[in-house]
PDB file of C-alpha atoms in Angstrom:
ATOM      1  CA  GLN V 703       0.000   0.000   0.000  1.00  0.00           C
ATOM      2  CA  VAL V 704       2.874   2.362   0.765  1.00  0.00           C
ATOM      3  CA  GLN V 705       6.162   2.564  -1.028  1.00  0.00           C
ATOM      4  CA  LEU V 706       9.192   4.056   0.678  1.00  0.00           C
ATOM      5  CA  VAL V 707      12.247   5.424  -1.070  1.00  0.00           C
ATOM      6  CA  GLU V 708      15.286   6.172   1.051  1.00  0.00           C
ATOM      7  CA  SER V 709      18.308   8.282   0.288  1.00  0.00           C
ATOM      8  CA  GLY V 710      21.228   9.925   2.014  1.00  0.00           C
ATOM      9  CA  GLY V 711      23.191   6.976   3.290  1.00  0.00           C
ATOM     10  CA  GLY V 712      26.883   6.644   2.736  1.00  0.00           C
ATOM     11  CA  SER V 713      30.267   6.558   4.379  1.00  0.00           C
ATOM     12  CA  VAL V 714      31.599   9.173   6.766  1.00  0.00           C
ATOM     13  CA  GLN V 715      34.393   9.604   9.250  1.00  0.00           C
ATOM     14  CA  ALA V 716      33.675   9.495  12.959  1.00  0.00           C
ATOM     15  CA  GLY V 717      32.323  12.828  14.099  1.00  0.00           C
ATOM     16  CA  GLY V 718      30.716  13.535  10.761  1.00  0.00           C
ATOM     17  CA  SER V 719      27.077  13.949   9.830  1.00  0.00           C
ATOM     18  CA  LEU V 720      24.554  12.448   7.475  1.00  0.00           C
ATOM     19  CA  ARG V 721      20.970  13.298   6.659  1.00  0.00           C
ATOM     20  CA  LEU V 722      18.702  10.473   5.605  1.00  0.00           C
ATOM     21  CA  SER V 723      15.488  11.037   3.697  1.00  0.00           C
ATOM     22  CA  CYS V 724      12.554   8.722   3.115  1.00  0.00           C
ATOM     23  CA  ALA V 725       9.732   9.617   0.766  1.00  0.00           C
ATOM     24  CA  ALA V 726       6.480   7.692   1.057  1.00  0.00           C
ATOM     25  CA  SER V 727       3.865   7.253  -1.611  1.00  0.00           C
ATOM     26  CA  GLY V 728       0.653   5.289  -1.973  1.00  0.00           C
ATOM     27  CA  ASN V 729      -2.186   5.276   0.522  1.00  0.00           C
ATOM     28  CA  VAL V 730      -1.494   8.405   2.540  1.00  0.00           C
ATOM     29  CA  PHE V 731      -4.074   7.430   5.141  1.00  0.00           C
ATOM     30  CA  LEU V 732      -1.705   4.714   6.297  1.00  0.00           C
ATOM     31  CA  ILE V 733       1.144   7.163   6.873  1.00  0.00           C
ATOM     32  CA  ASN V 734       0.391   8.209  10.441  1.00  0.00           C
ATOM     33  CA  VAL V 735       3.637   7.171  12.093  1.00  0.00           C
ATOM     34  CA  MET V 736       6.977   7.249  10.328  1.00  0.00           C
ATOM     35  CA  GLY V 737      10.170   5.988  11.805  1.00  0.00           C
ATOM     36  CA  TRP V 738      13.750   5.001  11.376  1.00  0.00           C
ATOM     37  CA  TYR V 739      15.205   1.719  12.552  1.00  0.00           C
ATOM     38  CA  ARG V 740      18.652   0.303  12.176  1.00  0.00           C
ATOM     39  CA  GLN V 741      20.435  -2.998  12.318  1.00  0.00           C
ATOM     40  CA  ALA V 742      24.135  -3.222  12.992  1.00  0.00           C
ATOM     41  CA  PRO V 743      26.117  -6.331  12.095  1.00  0.00           C
ATOM     42  CA  GLY V 744      25.519  -8.954  14.761  1.00  0.00           C
ATOM     43  CA  SER V 745      22.819  -6.886  16.460  1.00  0.00           C
ATOM     44  CA  GLN V 746      19.048  -6.858  16.639  1.00  0.00           C
ATOM     45  CA  ARG V 747      17.073  -4.298  14.711  1.00  0.00           C
ATOM     46  CA  GLU V 748      16.439  -1.342  16.966  1.00  0.00           C
ATOM     47  CA  LEU V 749      14.390   1.799  17.023  1.00  0.00           C
ATOM     48  CA  VAL V 750      16.210   4.980  16.121  1.00  0.00           C
ATOM     49  CA  ALA V 751      13.326   7.441  16.176  1.00  0.00           C
ATOM     50  CA  ARG V 752       9.651   7.767  15.322  1.00  0.00           C
ATOM     51  CA  ILE V 753       7.455  10.724  14.544  1.00  0.00           C
ATOM     52  CA  THR V 754       3.703  11.091  14.247  1.00  0.00           C
ATOM     53  CA  ARG V 755       1.828  13.130  11.708  1.00  0.00           C
ATOM     54  CA  SER V 756       1.393  15.856  14.315  1.00  0.00           C
ATOM     55  CA  GLY V 757       5.095  15.950  15.083  1.00  0.00           C
ATOM     56  CA  THR V 758       5.347  13.985  18.315  1.00  0.00           C
ATOM     57  CA  THR V 759       8.708  12.249  18.455  1.00  0.00           C
ATOM     58  CA  ASN V 760      10.126   9.223  20.176  1.00  0.00           C
ATOM     59  CA  TYR V 761      13.840   8.455  20.248  1.00  0.00           C
ATOM     60  CA  ALA V 762      16.052   5.702  21.422  1.00  0.00           C
ATOM     61  CA  ALA V 763      17.446   7.148  24.637  1.00  0.00           C
ATOM     62  CA  SER V 764      21.039   6.629  23.602  1.00  0.00           C
ATOM     63  CA  LEU V 765      20.589   8.537  20.348  1.00  0.00           C
ATOM     64  CA  LYS V 766      18.431  11.490  21.297  1.00  0.00           C
ATOM     65  CA  ASP V 767      21.337  13.864  21.834  1.00  0.00           C
ATOM     66  CA  ARG V 768      22.828  13.251  18.401  1.00  0.00           C
ATOM     67  CA  PHE V 769      19.947  12.370  16.089  1.00  0.00           C
ATOM     68  CA  THR V 770      16.930  14.424  15.075  1.00  0.00           C
ATOM     69  CA  ILE V 771      13.864  13.163  13.260  1.00  0.00           C
ATOM     70  CA  SER V 772      11.512  15.425  11.341  1.00  0.00           C
ATOM     71  CA  ARG V 773       8.873  15.133   8.648  1.00  0.00           C
ATOM     72  CA  ASP V 774       7.257  17.129   5.911  1.00  0.00           C
ATOM     73  CA  ASN V 775       3.647  16.028   5.650  1.00  0.00           C
ATOM     74  CA  SER V 776       3.125  17.840   2.362  1.00  0.00           C
ATOM     75  CA  LYS V 777       5.807  15.617   0.848  1.00  0.00           C
ATOM     76  CA  ASN V 778       5.116  12.530   2.969  1.00  0.00           C
ATOM     77  CA  THR V 779       8.802  12.544   3.730  1.00  0.00           C
ATOM     78  CA  VAL V 780      10.648  11.803   6.938  1.00  0.00           C
ATOM     79  CA  TYR V 781      14.207  12.862   7.660  1.00  0.00           C
ATOM     80  CA  LEU V 782      16.870  11.754  10.063  1.00  0.00           C
ATOM     81  CA  GLN V 783      19.678  14.163  10.838  1.00  0.00           C
ATOM     82  CA  MET V 784      22.592  12.266  12.328  1.00  0.00           C
ATOM     83  CA  ASN V 785      25.398  14.226  13.945  1.00  0.00           C
ATOM     84  CA  SER V 786      28.568  13.258  15.777  1.00  0.00           C
ATOM     85  CA  LEU V 787      28.475   9.861  14.173  1.00  0.00           C
ATOM     86  CA  LYS V 788      30.360   7.018  15.795  1.00  0.00           C
ATOM     87  CA  PRO V 789      31.608   3.737  14.359  1.00  0.00           C
ATOM     88  CA  GLU V 790      28.935   1.928  16.367  1.00  0.00           C
ATOM     89  CA  ASP V 791      26.312   3.797  14.355  1.00  0.00           C
ATOM     90  CA  THR V 792      27.309   1.707  11.370  1.00  0.00           C
ATOM     91  CA  GLY V 793      24.501  -0.413  10.026  1.00  0.00           C
ATOM     92  CA  VAL V 794      21.574  -0.608   7.693  1.00  0.00           C
ATOM     93  CA  TYR V 795      18.977   2.063   8.337  1.00  0.00           C
ATOM     94  CA  TYR V 796      15.375   1.343   7.469  1.00  0.00           C
ATOM     95  CA  CYS V 797      12.461   3.682   7.032  1.00  0.00           C
ATOM     96  CA  ALA V 798       9.047   2.417   8.104  1.00  0.00           C
ATOM     97  CA  THR V 799       5.511   3.713   8.290  1.00  0.00           C
ATOM     98  CA  GLY V 800       2.069   2.632   9.397  1.00  0.00           C
ATOM     99  CA  PRO V 801      -1.039   3.615  11.330  1.00  0.00           C
ATOM    100  CA  THR V 802       0.500   3.023  14.761  1.00  0.00           C
ATOM    101  CA  PRO V 803       3.966   2.292  16.158  1.00  0.00           C
ATOM    102  CA  LEU V 804       2.990  -1.362  16.558  1.00  0.00           C
ATOM    103  CA  ASN V 805       1.758  -1.632  12.988  1.00  0.00           C
ATOM    104  CA  LEU V 806       4.644  -0.404  10.881  1.00  0.00           C
ATOM    105  CA  LYS V 807       4.102  -2.786   8.013  1.00  0.00           C
ATOM    106  CA  SER V 808       5.614  -0.749   5.189  1.00  0.00           C
ATOM    107  CA  TRP V 809       9.379  -0.740   5.034  1.00  0.00           C
ATOM    108  CA  GLY V 810      12.014   0.707   2.798  1.00  0.00           C
ATOM    109  CA  GLN V 811      14.816  -1.299   1.297  1.00  0.00           C
ATOM    110  CA  GLY V 812      17.337   0.005   3.794  1.00  0.00           C
ATOM    111  CA  THR V 813      20.299   2.261   3.267  1.00  0.00           C
ATOM    112  CA  GLN V 814      23.814   1.546   4.430  1.00  0.00           C
ATOM    113  CA  VAL V 815      25.505   3.928   6.843  1.00  0.00           C
ATOM    114  CA  THR V 816      29.175   3.322   7.463  1.00  0.00           C
ATOM    115  CA  VAL V 817      31.152   5.324  10.009  1.00  0.00           C
ATOM    116  CA  SER V 818      34.886   4.821  10.030  1.00  0.00           C
ATOM    117  CA  SER V 819      37.303   5.647  12.818  1.00  0.00           C
TER     118      SER V 819
END
């Protein structure tokens, strides 16, 4: 029902920044919550941040000071600004959306973020 197209991933040095974008299309009524998740090698997929249509945010506690999520409802696009990147931030970052945080059934293909030391 919803297609997600991600961009902005890449390779950076520790301390650098990246801005990820995810544009959603399809049934806009299903795009209530948008979020970013990541999976590092050898680790479980984890929440990075979520944002509702009204702008309420939820972050992983360990990332709140460095990452910022935002969205543009007119474009059905969610962004993730990542600052002060660390090697442990390396992983595949996925964009997801759905009616509620527990029903994020539409996922992007993932974009690789690599942070070197």
